[in-house]
Amino acid sequence: MDESTAVLKNNHHYLKTCILFEVLEKKPIFNAYRSFCSAVGQDVMEYPDFEFWYYRFYHGQRDFDYDRSADPAPKTIMDIPVSLLYKITGNLDPVERLVSFKFSLKEVVDSHAPSFETIVITVFEDSMTWKLNDKTFTCQDQGSSCTLSTPLNPGVKYDEYYLKKGLEHLSPILRMSGIQTNHLSLRIRKQSAYLDDLFPIPFHTKSVDIFVTEANQNFPFLSALNPGELETIILNPWRIYNIVDIQRAQQRFFETEQFKQAKHVELKSFVNQEDLVRFSHLKRFKLELDFREALDFPRIREIISTFEGLEKCHLSIDKFGNREVFRTIGQALEVEIPFGPMLKTITHRYQIPESNEYLHFEIEDEKYSYCTIRIVKVR
């Protein structure tokens, strides 16, 4: 507490004069308390004390020297029966539990494992935003300061770096005991040491999509997620990396337990056709084949036909350098292709050797830059 705040806190007549002023202004009590704190300081008077004097003055009792020592002790939330506290906190969402109660109720609050449907974290060069279900929080860089906006406060200015202040509010949520989410989305367009160890290990989520600016940025985030529990992984770059970075990052990704135990994977980067064998354990996958090497489509079909647990997959091929890739695929798979400029889709059925199952191919020539192959295993 600085010297000016200490002086104000001990000048009771001055504080009560400020409260009386708010009453005479006919402000609602919550607005009045915010105005009072803005004028004299955030830590000068607790809300229950402000509330007592506000309503006393409101009802015409203007005695500044009233002695409260004879009054019965006011009831607090800690006087509520524990069984009722559990019921109250159980009806709050995880964010409300975190911001609405102080440490005296931490044991009760933590008894409810916090579960989110979605957590979205976005970091740009000048802002940080996180969304917890339908509640949005933003910390905006203002040069030498920042502005934090929450569902309860539209904008509070702090003389701190925006990532530091934002993480002061987000990190306690991410480290709540037993926290889990169905979907985690990360959109990171800034590299910063402040984002190191963003998540506790292990962090519990069923699916994740990660957008980053450098290929290796994926791994600190991905490695914190609990393998096996993590079913869906989507990796999508903001920009195209050079081919060496892509290949190195892919090989590192293929060796992670998160990939090896996943069920669904989407990669928005070039994958070599021989690396398709890495996807054999997946139920579903979506990727872009590396068009810079000659693609052997019968070989691709053969590889995918051996994937026992496959449900479906989606392959994209960039038409750069081969505008006729659509017909090239059809001819390679020995599919009859009628002539005509309007033909954009062909289908193909492939019987899996020594099996009653088959692969259904739908090959589409998209209007601009891609040709897509959708494959469904029919049992």
mmCIF file of C-alpha atoms in Angstrom:
data_model
loop_
_atom_site.group_PDB
_atom_site.id
_atom_site.type_symbol
_atom_site.label_atom_id
_atom_site.label_comp_id
_atom_site.label_asym_id
_atom_site.label_seq_id
_atom_site.Cartn_x
_atom_site.Cartn_y
_atom_site.Cartn_z
ATOM 1 C CA MET A 1 0.000 0.000 0.000
ATOM 2 C CA ASP A 2 1.511 3.384 -0.987
ATOM 3 C CA GLU A 3 1.594 6.373 1.377
ATOM 4 C CA SER A 4 -1.370 8.223 -0.159
ATOM 5 C CA THR A 5 -3.577 5.144 0.059
ATOM 6 C CA ALA A 6 -2.637 4.640 3.720
ATOM 7 C CA VAL A 7 -3.527 8.261 4.517
ATOM 8 C CA LEU A 8 -6.906 7.958 2.843
ATOM 9 C CA LYS A 9 -7.700 4.682 4.547
ATOM 10 C CA ASN A 10 -7.182 6.256 7.969
ATOM 11 C CA ASN A 11 -9.196 9.399 7.193
ATOM 12 C CA HIS A 12 -12.664 8.019 7.925
ATOM 13 C CA HIS A 13 -14.503 11.329 7.611
ATOM 14 C CA TYR A 14 -13.051 11.917 4.165
ATOM 15 C CA LEU A 15 -14.061 8.415 2.999
ATOM 16 C CA LYS A 16 -17.592 8.775 4.347
ATOM 17 C CA THR A 17 -17.882 12.159 2.641
ATOM 18 C CA CYS A 18 -16.996 10.461 -0.648
ATOM 19 C CA ILE A 19 -19.653 7.787 -0.023
ATOM 20 C CA LEU A 20 -22.268 10.409 0.826
ATOM 21 C CA PHE A 21 -21.408 12.194 -2.417
ATOM 22 C CA GLU A 22 -22.096 8.973 -4.386
ATOM 23 C CA VAL A 23 -25.454 8.595 -2.587
ATOM 24 C CA LEU A 24 -26.443 12.191 -3.348
ATOM 25 C CA GLU A 25 -25.546 11.562 -6.992
ATOM 26 C CA LYS A 26 -28.196 8.788 -6.884
ATOM 27 C CA LYS A 27 -25.885 6.234 -8.411
ATOM 28 C CA PRO A 28 -26.743 2.494 -8.108
ATOM 29 C CA ILE A 29 -24.594 0.940 -5.429
ATOM 30 C CA PHE A 30 -22.339 -1.110 -7.731
ATOM 31 C CA ASN A 31 -21.678 1.902 -9.960
ATOM 32 C CA ALA A 32 -21.160 4.015 -6.871
ATOM 33 C CA TYR A 33 -18.563 1.586 -5.497
ATOM 34 C CA ARG A 34 -16.649 1.578 -8.799
ATOM 35 C CA SER A 35 -16.682 5.379 -8.838
ATOM 36 C CA PHE A 36 -15.561 5.486 -5.193
ATOM 37 C CA CYS A 37 -12.642 3.093 -5.838
ATOM 38 C CA SER A 38 -11.628 5.039 -8.932
ATOM 39 C CA ALA A 39 -11.478 8.230 -6.852
ATOM 40 C CA VAL A 40 -9.749 7.015 -3.672
ATOM 41 C CA GLY A 41 -8.039 3.719 -4.639
ATOM 42 C CA GLN A 42 -8.964 0.072 -5.163
ATOM 43 C CA ASP A 43 -7.851 -1.185 -1.742
ATOM 44 C CA VAL A 44 -9.012 1.619 0.522
ATOM 45 C CA MET A 45 -12.361 0.121 1.591
ATOM 46 C CA GLU A 46 -13.882 -3.341 1.153
ATOM 47 C CA TYR A 47 -17.286 -3.559 -0.495
ATOM 48 C CA PRO A 48 -19.211 -4.738 2.656
ATOM 49 C CA ASP A 49 -18.060 -1.623 4.544
ATOM 50 C CA PHE A 50 -18.953 0.623 1.625
ATOM 51 C CA GLU A 51 -22.363 -1.066 1.391
ATOM 52 C CA PHE A 52 -23.071 -0.409 5.113
ATOM 53 C CA TRP A 53 -22.375 3.327 4.911
ATOM 54 C CA TYR A 54 -24.009 3.707 1.499
ATOM 55 C CA TYR A 55 -27.378 2.361 2.713
ATOM 56 C CA ARG A 56 -27.117 4.185 6.032
ATOM 57 C CA PHE A 57 -26.682 7.497 4.239
ATOM 58 C CA TYR A 58 -29.310 6.509 1.652
ATOM 59 C CA HIS A 59 -31.875 6.151 4.453
ATOM 60 C CA GLY A 60 -31.054 9.614 5.841
ATOM 61 C CA GLN A 61 -28.778 8.588 8.727
ATOM 62 C CA ARG A 62 -25.850 10.959 8.264
ATOM 63 C CA ASP A 63 -23.958 10.439 11.554
ATOM 64 C CA PHE A 64 -20.321 9.984 10.489
ATOM 65 C CA ASP A 65 -19.307 9.007 14.043
ATOM 66 C CA TYR A 66 -21.737 6.091 14.408
ATOM 67 C CA ASP A 67 -20.084 3.307 16.431
ATOM 68 C CA ARG A 68 -20.466 -0.047 14.673
ATOM 69 C CA SER A 69 -18.826 -2.058 17.463
ATOM 70 C CA ALA A 70 -22.179 -2.691 19.153
ATOM 71 C CA ASP A 71 -23.744 -4.087 15.959
ATOM 72 C CA PRO A 72 -23.954 -7.864 15.563
ATOM 73 C CA ALA A 73 -21.250 -9.381 13.356
ATOM 74 C CA PRO A 74 -22.470 -9.393 9.752
ATOM 75 C CA LYS A 75 -23.107 -12.737 8.141
ATOM 76 C CA THR A 76 -20.665 -13.891 5.450
ATOM 77 C CA ILE A 77 -20.818 -16.584 2.850
ATOM 78 C CA MET A 78 -18.772 -18.796 5.166
ATOM 79 C CA ASP A 79 -21.810 -18.953 7.492
ATOM 80 C CA ILE A 80 -23.761 -20.862 4.814
ATOM 81 C CA PRO A 81 -23.935 -24.636 5.451
ATOM 82 C CA VAL A 82 -21.276 -26.573 3.522
ATOM 83 C CA SER A 83 -23.883 -28.715 1.748
ATOM 84 C CA LEU A 84 -25.517 -25.569 0.382
ATOM 85 C CA LEU A 85 -22.149 -24.140 -0.677
ATOM 86 C CA TYR A 86 -21.477 -27.269 -2.741
ATOM 87 C CA LYS A 87 -24.857 -26.835 -4.423
ATOM 88 C CA ILE A 88 -24.238 -23.138 -5.157
ATOM 89 C CA THR A 89 -20.759 -23.657 -6.620
ATOM 90 C CA GLY A 90 -21.992 -26.635 -8.624
ATOM 91 C CA ASN A 91 -24.378 -24.351 -10.525
ATOM 92 C CA LEU A 92 -21.610 -21.943 -11.527
ATOM 93 C CA ASP A 93 -19.568 -22.316 -14.698
ATOM 94 C CA PRO A 94 -15.774 -22.702 -14.264
ATOM 95 C CA VAL A 95 -15.025 -19.034 -14.925
ATOM 96 C CA GLU A 96 -17.604 -17.870 -12.365
ATOM 97 C CA ARG A 97 -16.121 -20.220 -9.772
ATOM 98 C CA LEU A 98 -12.712 -18.739 -10.340
ATOM 99 C CA VAL A 99 -13.625 -15.045 -10.251
ATOM 100 C CA SER A 100 -16.521 -15.068 -7.781
ATOM 101 C CA PHE A 101 -14.944 -16.680 -4.716
ATOM 102 C CA LYS A 102 -11.907 -15.998 -2.628
ATOM 103 C CA PHE A 103 -9.397 -18.466 -1.248
ATOM 104 C CA SER A 104 -11.555 -19.192 1.799
ATOM 105 C CA LEU A 105 -13.813 -21.229 -0.496
ATOM 106 C CA LYS A 106 -11.091 -22.757 -2.642
ATOM 107 C CA GLU A 107 -11.624 -26.281 -1.279
ATOM 108 C CA VAL A 108 -15.347 -26.141 -2.058
ATOM 109 C CA VAL A 109 -14.818 -24.631 -5.511
ATOM 110 C CA ASP A 110 -12.091 -27.142 -6.428
ATOM 111 C CA SER A 111 -14.395 -30.048 -5.551
ATOM 112 C CA HIS A 112 -16.115 -29.443 -8.931
ATOM 113 C CA ALA A 113 -13.785 -30.510 -11.744
ATOM 114 C CA PRO A 114 -13.886 -27.579 -14.219
ATOM 115 C CA SER A 115 -14.987 -28.703 -17.672
ATOM 116 C CA PHE A 116 -15.144 -26.442 -20.732
ATOM 117 C CA GLU A 117 -16.656 -27.180 -24.106
ATOM 118 C CA THR A 118 -14.094 -24.955 -25.860
ATOM 119 C CA ILE A 119 -11.009 -22.940 -24.957
ATOM 120 C CA VAL A 120 -9.647 -20.624 -27.666
ATOM 121 C CA ILE A 121 -6.369 -18.739 -27.139
ATOM 122 C CA THR A 122 -5.202 -16.195 -29.725
ATOM 123 C CA VAL A 123 -1.939 -14.243 -29.553
ATOM 124 C CA PHE A 124 -1.016 -11.487 -32.015
ATOM 125 C CA GLU A 125 1.817 -8.960 -31.970
ATOM 126 C CA ASP A 126 -0.381 -6.422 -30.180
ATOM 127 C CA SER A 127 -3.087 -8.409 -28.396
ATOM 128 C CA MET A 128 -3.970 -11.579 -26.552
ATOM 129 C CA THR A 129 -7.499 -12.995 -26.472
ATOM 130 C CA TRP A 130 -8.858 -16.054 -24.743
ATOM 131 C CA LYS A 131 -12.375 -17.413 -24.972
ATOM 132 C CA LEU A 132 -13.754 -19.829 -22.376
ATOM 133 C CA ASN A 133 -16.978 -21.256 -23.743
ATOM 134 C CA ASP A 134 -18.955 -18.064 -24.489
ATOM 135 C CA LYS A 135 -16.914 -15.689 -22.297
ATOM 136 C CA THR A 136 -14.262 -13.560 -24.019
ATOM 137 C CA PHE A 137 -11.245 -11.862 -22.422
ATOM 138 C CA THR A 138 -8.810 -9.535 -24.223
ATOM 139 C CA CYS A 139 -5.560 -7.841 -23.269
ATOM 140 C CA GLN A 140 -4.567 -5.139 -25.763
ATOM 141 C CA ASP A 141 -1.060 -3.693 -26.054
ATOM 142 C CA GLN A 142 -0.945 0.100 -25.556
ATOM 143 C CA GLY A 143 2.786 0.638 -25.923
ATOM 144 C CA SER A 144 4.101 1.041 -22.383
ATOM 145 C CA SER A 145 0.800 -0.182 -20.912
ATOM 146 C CA CYS A 146 -2.115 -2.470 -21.742
ATOM 147 C CA THR A 147 -5.893 -2.625 -21.445
ATOM 148 C CA LEU A 148 -7.588 -5.724 -20.041
ATOM 149 C CA SER A 149 -11.233 -6.363 -20.919
ATOM 150 C CA THR A 150 -13.274 -9.088 -19.217
ATOM 151 C CA PRO A 151 -16.983 -9.953 -19.129
ATOM 152 C CA LEU A 152 -17.235 -8.008 -15.864
ATOM 153 C CA ASN A 153 -15.017 -5.039 -16.781
ATOM 154 C CA PRO A 154 -15.030 -3.529 -20.282
ATOM 155 C CA GLY A 155 -11.510 -2.107 -20.033
ATOM 156 C CA VAL A 156 -8.992 -1.589 -17.216
ATOM 157 C CA LYS A 157 -5.604 -0.031 -17.910
ATOM 158 C CA TYR A 158 -2.402 -1.487 -16.415
ATOM 159 C CA ASP A 159 1.191 -0.287 -16.679
ATOM 160 C CA GLU A 160 2.380 -3.773 -17.656
ATOM 161 C CA TYR A 161 3.300 -5.753 -20.765
ATOM 162 C CA TYR A 162 0.143 -7.153 -22.342
ATOM 163 C CA LEU A 163 1.280 -10.810 -22.405
ATOM 164 C CA LYS A 164 2.401 -10.673 -18.787
ATOM 165 C CA LYS A 165 -0.900 -9.187 -17.609
ATOM 166 C CA GLY A 166 -3.010 -11.451 -19.817
ATOM 167 C CA LEU A 167 -1.292 -14.591 -18.569
ATOM 168 C CA GLU A 168 -1.721 -13.453 -14.958
ATOM 169 C CA HIS A 169 -5.461 -13.876 -15.561
ATOM 170 C CA LEU A 170 -5.405 -16.898 -17.900
ATOM 171 C CA SER A 171 -2.807 -19.116 -16.198
ATOM 172 C CA PRO A 172 -4.803 -19.681 -12.967
ATOM 173 C CA ILE A 173 -7.676 -20.997 -15.093
ATOM 174 C CA LEU A 174 -5.480 -23.352 -17.121
ATOM 175 C CA ARG A 175 -3.998 -24.684 -13.868
ATOM 176 C CA MET A 176 -7.278 -25.279 -12.050
ATOM 177 C CA SER A 177 -7.330 -28.722 -10.483
ATOM 178 C CA GLY A 178 -8.790 -31.323 -12.863
ATOM 179 C CA ILE A 179 -9.458 -28.862 -15.708
ATOM 180 C CA GLN A 180 -10.476 -30.414 -19.022
ATOM 181 C CA THR A 181 -11.983 -29.284 -22.318
ATOM 182 C CA ASN A 182 -13.520 -30.957 -25.325
ATOM 183 C CA HIS A 183 -11.757 -28.675 -27.783
ATOM 184 C CA LEU A 184 -8.652 -26.496 -27.486
ATOM 185 C CA SER A 185 -7.791 -23.988 -30.215
ATOM 186 C CA LEU A 186 -4.474 -22.123 -30.353
ATOM 187 C CA ARG A 187 -3.774 -19.320 -32.822
ATOM 188 C CA ILE A 188 -0.262 -18.086 -32.092
ATOM 189 C CA ARG A 189 1.260 -15.453 -34.378
ATOM 190 C CA LYS A 190 3.933 -14.294 -31.957
ATOM 191 C CA GLN A 191 6.921 -16.097 -30.468
ATOM 192 C CA SER A 192 7.552 -15.199 -26.829
ATOM 193 C CA ALA A 193 9.119 -16.748 -23.743
ATOM 194 C CA TYR A 194 5.946 -15.728 -21.898
ATOM 195 C CA LEU A 195 4.184 -18.588 -23.708
ATOM 196 C CA ASP A 196 6.646 -21.218 -22.494
ATOM 197 C CA ASP A 197 4.938 -23.698 -20.159
ATOM 198 C CA LEU A 198 1.539 -22.270 -21.047
ATOM 199 C CA PHE A 199 -0.165 -25.504 -20.017
ATOM 200 C CA PRO A 200 0.319 -27.804 -17.029
ATOM 201 C CA ILE A 201 1.403 -31.347 -17.903
ATOM 202 C CA PRO A 202 -0.703 -33.247 -18.661
ATOM 203 C CA PHE A 203 -3.436 -30.968 -19.968
ATOM 204 C CA HIS A 204 -6.712 -32.749 -20.705
ATOM 205 C CA THR A 205 -8.449 -32.152 -24.028
ATOM 206 C CA LYS A 206 -10.128 -34.391 -26.601
ATOM 207 C CA SER A 207 -9.193 -32.315 -29.641
ATOM 208 C CA VAL A 208 -6.806 -29.516 -30.563
ATOM 209 C CA ASP A 209 -6.183 -27.285 -33.552
ATOM 210 C CA ILE A 210 -2.961 -25.296 -33.628
ATOM 211 C CA PHE A 211 -2.083 -22.383 -35.929
ATOM 212 C CA VAL A 212 1.519 -21.158 -35.574
ATOM 213 C CA THR A 213 4.040 -19.118 -37.586
ATOM 214 C CA GLU A 214 6.981 -21.539 -37.306
ATOM 215 C CA ALA A 215 6.831 -25.321 -37.709
ATOM 216 C CA ASN A 216 8.531 -26.143 -34.419
ATOM 217 C CA GLN A 217 6.196 -23.901 -32.418
ATOM 218 C CA ASN A 218 3.690 -26.765 -32.403
ATOM 219 C CA PHE A 219 5.655 -29.007 -30.117
ATOM 220 C CA PRO A 220 5.770 -27.152 -26.768
ATOM 221 C CA PHE A 221 1.970 -26.928 -26.877
ATOM 222 C CA LEU A 222 1.365 -30.408 -28.286
ATOM 223 C CA SER A 223 3.701 -32.135 -25.817
ATOM 224 C CA ALA A 224 1.653 -30.856 -22.851
ATOM 225 C CA LEU A 225 -1.532 -32.585 -24.064
ATOM 226 C CA ASN A 226 -2.412 -35.972 -22.605
ATOM 227 C CA PRO A 227 -1.750 -38.749 -25.193
ATOM 228 C CA GLY A 228 -4.595 -41.212 -25.672
ATOM 229 C CA GLU A 229 -7.138 -38.800 -24.274
ATOM 230 C CA LEU A 230 -6.285 -36.480 -27.186
ATOM 231 C CA GLU A 231 -8.244 -37.945 -30.113
ATOM 232 C CA THR A 232 -8.124 -35.211 -32.776
ATOM 233 C CA ILE A 233 -5.110 -33.142 -33.891
ATOM 234 C CA ILE A 234 -5.271 -30.369 -36.499
ATOM 235 C CA LEU A 235 -2.022 -28.589 -37.414
ATOM 236 C CA ASN A 236 -2.430 -25.624 -39.725
ATOM 237 C CA PRO A 237 0.318 -23.046 -40.444
ATOM 238 C CA TRP A 238 -0.311 -19.342 -40.935
ATOM 239 C CA ARG A 239 2.201 -19.396 -43.778
ATOM 240 C CA ILE A 240 4.073 -21.949 -45.894
ATOM 241 C CA TYR A 241 7.371 -23.026 -44.356
ATOM 242 C CA ASN A 242 10.359 -24.011 -46.440
ATOM 243 C CA ILE A 243 10.391 -27.677 -47.422
ATOM 244 C CA VAL A 244 13.267 -28.593 -45.080
ATOM 245 C CA ASP A 245 11.409 -27.222 -42.042
ATOM 246 C CA ILE A 246 8.269 -29.070 -43.123
ATOM 247 C CA GLN A 247 10.008 -32.411 -43.468
ATOM 248 C CA ARG A 248 11.858 -32.119 -40.160
ATOM 249 C CA ALA A 249 8.761 -31.020 -38.256
ATOM 250 C CA GLN A 250 6.652 -33.787 -39.784
ATOM 251 C CA GLN A 251 9.108 -36.512 -38.857
ATOM 252 C CA ARG A 252 9.254 -35.150 -35.309
ATOM 253 C CA PHE A 253 5.443 -35.024 -35.170
ATOM 254 C CA PHE A 254 5.129 -38.628 -36.366
ATOM 255 C CA GLU A 255 7.278 -39.740 -33.405
ATOM 256 C CA THR A 256 5.121 -38.055 -30.743
ATOM 257 C CA GLU A 257 2.862 -40.152 -28.530
ATOM 258 C CA GLN A 258 0.096 -37.659 -29.214
ATOM 259 C CA PHE A 259 0.144 -38.576 -32.939
ATOM 260 C CA LYS A 260 0.647 -42.304 -32.331
ATOM 261 C CA GLN A 261 -2.405 -42.483 -30.044
ATOM 262 C CA ALA A 262 -4.685 -40.103 -31.969
ATOM 263 C CA LYS A 263 -7.762 -41.193 -33.938
ATOM 264 C CA HIS A 264 -8.178 -38.219 -36.294
ATOM 265 C CA VAL A 265 -5.429 -36.014 -37.777
ATOM 266 C CA GLU A 266 -5.447 -33.091 -40.210
ATOM 267 C CA LEU A 267 -2.206 -31.666 -41.618
ATOM 268 C CA LYS A 268 -2.145 -28.546 -43.765
ATOM 269 C CA SER A 269 1.353 -29.198 -45.099
ATOM 270 C CA PHE A 270 2.901 -31.321 -47.814
ATOM 271 C CA VAL A 271 3.155 -35.031 -46.968
ATOM 272 C CA ASN A 272 5.312 -37.424 -48.958
ATOM 273 C CA GLN A 273 3.312 -40.365 -50.299
ATOM 274 C CA GLU A 274 5.625 -42.906 -48.649
ATOM 275 C CA ASP A 275 4.842 -41.312 -45.265
ATOM 276 C CA LEU A 276 1.200 -42.324 -45.706
ATOM 277 C CA VAL A 277 2.046 -45.569 -43.894
ATOM 278 C CA ARG A 278 2.429 -43.455 -40.740
ATOM 279 C CA PHE A 279 -1.339 -42.838 -40.795
ATOM 280 C CA SER A 280 -2.313 -46.524 -40.693
ATOM 281 C CA HIS A 281 -3.561 -46.393 -37.071
ATOM 282 C CA LEU A 282 -6.020 -43.540 -37.677
ATOM 283 C CA LYS A 283 -9.758 -43.725 -38.228
ATOM 284 C CA ARG A 284 -9.805 -40.479 -40.199
ATOM 285 C CA PHE A 285 -7.191 -38.171 -41.653
ATOM 286 C CA LYS A 286 -6.925 -35.187 -43.970
ATOM 287 C CA LEU A 287 -3.704 -34.035 -45.598
ATOM 288 C CA GLU A 288 -2.065 -32.444 -48.621
ATOM 289 C CA LEU A 289 0.192 -34.670 -50.724
ATOM 290 C CA ASP A 290 3.524 -33.259 -51.838
ATOM 291 C CA PHE A 291 2.996 -32.534 -55.546
ATOM 292 C CA ARG A 292 6.674 -31.677 -56.087
ATOM 293 C CA GLU A 293 7.501 -35.350 -56.406
ATOM 294 C CA ALA A 294 5.871 -37.716 -58.875
ATOM 295 C CA LEU A 295 2.790 -39.271 -57.264
ATOM 296 C CA ASP A 296 2.087 -42.952 -57.813
ATOM 297 C CA PHE A 297 -1.700 -43.148 -57.379
ATOM 298 C CA PRO A 298 -2.000 -46.961 -57.584
ATOM 299 C CA ARG A 299 0.681 -47.114 -54.860
ATOM 300 C CA ILE A 300 -1.260 -44.595 -52.742
ATOM 301 C CA ARG A 301 -4.404 -46.713 -53.160
ATOM 302 C CA GLU A 302 -2.501 -49.851 -52.160
ATOM 303 C CA ILE A 303 -1.081 -48.246 -49.022
ATOM 304 C CA ILE A 304 -4.457 -46.936 -47.840
ATOM 305 C CA SER A 305 -6.186 -50.265 -48.541
ATOM 306 C CA THR A 306 -4.074 -51.864 -45.759
ATOM 307 C CA PHE A 307 -5.372 -49.478 -43.042
ATOM 308 C CA GLU A 308 -7.602 -51.804 -41.009
ATOM 309 C CA GLY A 309 -9.272 -49.200 -38.809
ATOM 310 C CA LEU A 310 -9.778 -46.575 -41.498
ATOM 311 C CA GLU A 311 -13.216 -44.982 -41.821
ATOM 312 C CA LYS A 312 -12.426 -42.248 -44.317
ATOM 313 C CA CYS A 313 -9.697 -39.883 -45.485
ATOM 314 C CA HIS A 314 -9.293 -36.753 -47.578
ATOM 315 C CA LEU A 315 -6.270 -36.078 -49.813
ATOM 316 C CA SER A 316 -5.550 -32.779 -51.564
ATOM 317 C CA ILE A 317 -3.153 -32.231 -54.449
ATOM 318 C CA ASP A 318 -2.074 -28.760 -55.558
ATOM 319 C CA LYS A 319 -2.545 -28.359 -59.335
ATOM 320 C CA PHE A 320 0.460 -26.043 -59.575
ATOM 321 C CA GLY A 321 2.620 -27.359 -62.438
ATOM 322 C CA ASN A 322 0.016 -29.944 -63.528
ATOM 323 C CA ARG A 323 -3.362 -28.508 -64.419
ATOM 324 C CA GLU A 324 -4.429 -31.935 -65.715
ATOM 325 C CA VAL A 325 -3.858 -33.796 -62.437
ATOM 326 C CA PHE A 326 -7.575 -34.696 -62.328
ATOM 327 C CA ARG A 327 -7.317 -36.739 -65.515
ATOM 328 C CA THR A 328 -3.897 -38.047 -64.499
ATOM 329 C CA ILE A 329 -5.428 -39.589 -61.367
ATOM 330 C CA GLY A 330 -8.324 -41.108 -63.293
ATOM 331 C CA GLN A 331 -6.039 -42.658 -65.902
ATOM 332 C CA ALA A 332 -3.650 -44.014 -63.257
ATOM 333 C CA LEU A 333 -6.547 -45.702 -61.420
ATOM 334 C CA GLU A 334 -7.966 -46.954 -64.737
ATOM 335 C CA VAL A 335 -11.196 -45.017 -64.331
ATOM 336 C CA GLU A 336 -13.136 -44.284 -67.497
ATOM 337 C CA ILE A 337 -13.276 -40.497 -67.869
ATOM 338 C CA PRO A 338 -15.913 -39.095 -70.244
ATOM 339 C CA PHE A 339 -14.803 -36.072 -72.241
ATOM 340 C CA GLY A 340 -16.326 -32.685 -71.611
ATOM 341 C CA PRO A 341 -15.352 -29.384 -69.957
ATOM 342 C CA MET A 342 -18.135 -29.669 -67.354
ATOM 343 C CA LEU A 343 -16.841 -32.932 -65.872
ATOM 344 C CA LYS A 344 -15.550 -32.159 -62.378
ATOM 345 C CA THR A 345 -16.112 -35.385 -60.400
ATOM 346 C CA ILE A 346 -15.389 -39.063 -61.019
ATOM 347 C CA THR A 347 -15.899 -42.056 -58.720
ATOM 348 C CA HIS A 348 -13.965 -45.281 -58.349
ATOM 349 C CA ARG A 349 -14.515 -48.483 -56.383
ATOM 350 C CA TYR A 350 -11.552 -50.582 -55.310
ATOM 351 C CA GLN A 351 -12.039 -54.082 -53.874
ATOM 352 C CA ILE A 352 -9.527 -54.711 -51.099
ATOM 353 C CA PRO A 353 -7.647 -57.951 -51.871
ATOM 354 C CA GLU A 354 -8.721 -60.994 -49.831
ATOM 355 C CA SER A 355 -11.526 -58.991 -48.180
ATOM 356 C CA ASN A 356 -15.216 -58.225 -48.540
ATOM 357 C CA GLU A 357 -14.446 -54.560 -47.923
ATOM 358 C CA TYR A 358 -13.783 -51.957 -50.569
ATOM 359 C CA LEU A 359 -12.679 -48.339 -50.911
ATOM 360 C CA HIS A 360 -15.007 -45.822 -52.495
ATOM 361 C CA PHE A 361 -13.133 -42.960 -54.190
ATOM 362 C CA GLU A 362 -14.634 -39.600 -55.107
ATOM 363 C CA ILE A 363 -12.175 -37.507 -57.106
ATOM 364 C CA GLU A 364 -13.046 -33.857 -57.621
ATOM 365 C CA ASP A 365 -11.421 -31.235 -59.788
ATOM 366 C CA GLU A 366 -11.893 -28.071 -57.768
ATOM 367 C CA LYS A 367 -12.333 -24.858 -59.693
ATOM 368 C CA TYR A 368 -9.048 -23.188 -58.895
ATOM 369 C CA SER A 369 -5.969 -24.714 -57.324
ATOM 370 C CA TYR A 370 -6.698 -28.192 -55.914
ATOM 371 C CA CYS A 371 -7.771 -31.662 -56.866
ATOM 372 C CA THR A 372 -9.233 -33.671 -53.971
ATOM 373 C CA ILE A 373 -9.601 -37.381 -53.350
ATOM 374 C CA ARG A 374 -12.158 -38.482 -50.763
ATOM 375 C CA ILE A 375 -11.917 -42.118 -49.749
ATOM 376 C CA VAL A 376 -14.442 -44.028 -47.644
ATOM 377 C CA LYS A 377 -13.962 -47.615 -46.544
ATOM 378 C CA VAL A 378 -17.167 -49.600 -47.039
ATOM 379 C CA ARG A 379 -17.580 -52.675 -44.861
#
